[in-house]
């Protein structure tokens, strides 16, 4: 069983990830001269979140992806239409977080607007849609996390 271990930050278990359009989209546009570039960011492993979501500003316009679906979300008295994209999510490991550890392709990722993670050291959350497929071990006394799948 592959595993990565990392220190827990003051805000929780945060990992480095790379995002791309899902492989079906990449095949459809493989004739482009410039293939899509990965977007690298940090995400919080959130066992309380149903699904994975990111700050919308990280959907690269050059990818030319369109939402797969929309759903309605209520927050602070307003009803919002939230886009859902099929993306590839790679949880990275190794020196400088350059080695893909766990790849999800495709993964339905919701996209939040209005900079919901502003001021935080991460740009999205990885929810139970991913975490239910593995095991997250949290050692609070030693401030250590292990992710296994």
Coordinates of C-alpha atoms in Angstrom, one line a residue:
X1 CA 0.0 0.0 0.0
X2 CA 1.6 3.3 -1.1
X3 CA 1.9 5.9 1.8
X4 CA 3.2 9.4 2.3
X5 CA 3.9 11.0 5.6
X6 CA 4.0 14.7 6.2
X7 CA 3.9 17.2 9.1
X8 CA 0.5 18.6 10.1
X9 CA 0.3 22.3 9.8
X10 CA -1.5 24.5 12.4
X11 CA -4.5 24.5 10.1
X12 CA -4.6 20.7 9.4
X13 CA -3.3 18.2 6.9
X14 CA -2.2 20.1 3.8
X15 CA -0.8 18.5 0.7
X16 CA 0.7 19.7 -2.6
X17 CA -1.4 18.8 -5.7
X18 CA -1.3 19.3 -9.5
X19 CA -4.4 19.8 -11.5
X20 CA -5.0 19.2 -15.2
X21 CA -8.0 18.7 -17.4
X22 CA -9.1 15.1 -17.3
X23 CA -7.5 12.7 -19.7
X24 CA -10.5 12.5 -22.0
X25 CA -10.4 16.3 -22.5
X26 CA -6.6 16.2 -23.1
X27 CA -7.1 13.5 -25.8
X28 CA -9.7 15.6 -27.4
X29 CA -7.3 18.6 -27.7
X30 CA -4.1 16.7 -28.2
X31 CA -3.7 18.2 -31.6
X32 CA -3.0 21.6 -30.0
X33 CA 0.6 22.7 -30.3
X34 CA 0.8 23.5 -26.6
X35 CA -0.6 20.8 -24.3
X36 CA -2.3 21.9 -21.1
X37 CA 0.1 22.8 -18.3
X38 CA -0.4 21.6 -14.8
X39 CA -1.5 24.0 -12.1
X40 CA 0.3 23.4 -8.8
X41 CA -1.3 24.4 -5.5
X42 CA -1.8 23.3 -1.9
X43 CA -5.0 21.7 -0.6
X44 CA -6.4 20.8 2.8
X45 CA -7.4 17.2 3.4
X46 CA -10.9 17.8 4.9
X47 CA -12.7 14.8 6.3
X48 CA -15.8 17.0 6.9
X49 CA -16.2 18.0 3.3
X50 CA -18.4 15.9 1.0
X51 CA -16.5 16.7 -2.1
X52 CA -13.3 18.3 -3.4
X53 CA -13.5 21.9 -4.4
X54 CA -11.0 24.6 -5.4
X55 CA -10.9 28.3 -5.8
X56 CA -12.2 29.1 -9.3
X57 CA -9.2 31.2 -10.2
X58 CA -7.1 28.0 -10.5
X59 CA -9.1 26.8 -13.5
X60 CA -6.7 27.7 -16.3
X61 CA -8.4 29.5 -19.1
X62 CA -5.9 28.0 -21.5
X63 CA -7.4 24.5 -20.7
X64 CA -10.6 25.5 -22.5
X65 CA -12.6 23.2 -20.2
X66 CA -16.4 23.7 -19.7
X67 CA -18.3 22.7 -16.6
X68 CA -19.6 19.1 -16.7
X69 CA -22.5 20.1 -14.5
X70 CA -23.8 22.8 -12.1
X71 CA -25.5 22.5 -8.7
X72 CA -27.1 25.0 -6.4
X73 CA -25.4 25.9 -3.2
X74 CA -26.8 28.1 -0.4
X75 CA -24.5 30.2 1.6
X76 CA -25.1 33.2 3.9
X77 CA -28.6 33.8 2.6
X78 CA -27.9 33.6 -1.1
X79 CA -28.3 30.8 -3.7
X80 CA -25.3 30.3 -5.9
X81 CA -24.9 28.2 -9.1
X82 CA -21.6 26.3 -8.7
X83 CA -19.8 24.7 -11.7
X84 CA -18.4 21.2 -11.5
X85 CA -15.5 20.2 -13.7
X86 CA -14.0 16.9 -14.6
X87 CA -10.3 17.3 -13.8
X88 CA -7.3 15.2 -13.0
X89 CA -6.0 15.6 -9.4
X90 CA -2.5 14.4 -8.5
X91 CA -1.5 14.4 -4.9
X92 CA 2.2 15.0 -5.0
X93 CA 5.1 13.7 -2.9
X94 CA 8.9 13.5 -2.9
X95 CA 11.5 16.3 -2.8
X96 CA 9.9 19.5 -3.9
X97 CA 6.6 17.7 -4.3
X98 CA 7.3 16.7 -7.9
X99 CA 6.4 13.0 -7.8
X100 CA 2.7 12.0 -8.3
X101 CA 1.7 9.9 -5.4
X102 CA -2.1 9.4 -5.9
X103 CA -3.8 10.2 -9.2
X104 CA -7.6 10.7 -9.6
X105 CA -8.7 11.0 -13.2
X106 CA -11.4 12.1 -13.8
X107 CA -12.5 13.6 -10.5
X108 CA -15.6 15.9 -10.2
X109 CA -14.2 19.1 -8.6
X110 CA -16.5 21.9 -7.7
X111 CA -15.2 25.4 -8.4
X112 CA -15.9 28.2 -5.9
X113 CA -15.9 31.9 -6.8
X114 CA -15.2 35.0 -4.7
X115 CA -11.8 33.8 -3.4
X116 CA -13.2 31.5 -0.6
X117 CA -9.7 30.5 0.6
X118 CA -8.2 34.0 0.7
X119 CA -5.6 34.4 3.4
X120 CA -5.3 30.6 3.9
X121 CA -2.2 28.6 2.9
X122 CA -4.3 26.4 0.6
X123 CA -6.5 26.9 -2.4
X124 CA -9.0 24.1 -2.0
X125 CA -10.1 21.1 0.0
X126 CA -9.9 17.5 -0.8
X127 CA -13.1 15.9 0.5
X128 CA -14.5 12.5 1.3
X129 CA -15.0 11.8 -2.4
X130 CA -11.2 11.1 -2.4
X131 CA -10.5 10.4 1.2
X132 CA -13.0 7.5 1.4
X133 CA -10.9 5.7 -1.1
X134 CA -7.9 5.7 1.2
X135 CA -6.8 6.0 4.8
X136 CA -5.8 9.2 6.6
X137 CA -3.9 8.7 9.9
X138 CA -3.6 11.8 12.1
X139 CA -1.1 11.7 15.0
X140 CA -2.1 14.8 16.8
X141 CA 0.4 14.4 19.6
X142 CA 3.4 14.3 17.2
X143 CA 1.8 16.7 14.6
X144 CA 2.1 14.1 11.9
X145 CA -0.1 12.8 9.1
X146 CA 0.0 9.7 6.9
X147 CA -2.0 9.2 3.8
X148 CA -2.4 5.6 2.5
X149 CA -4.4 4.1 -0.4

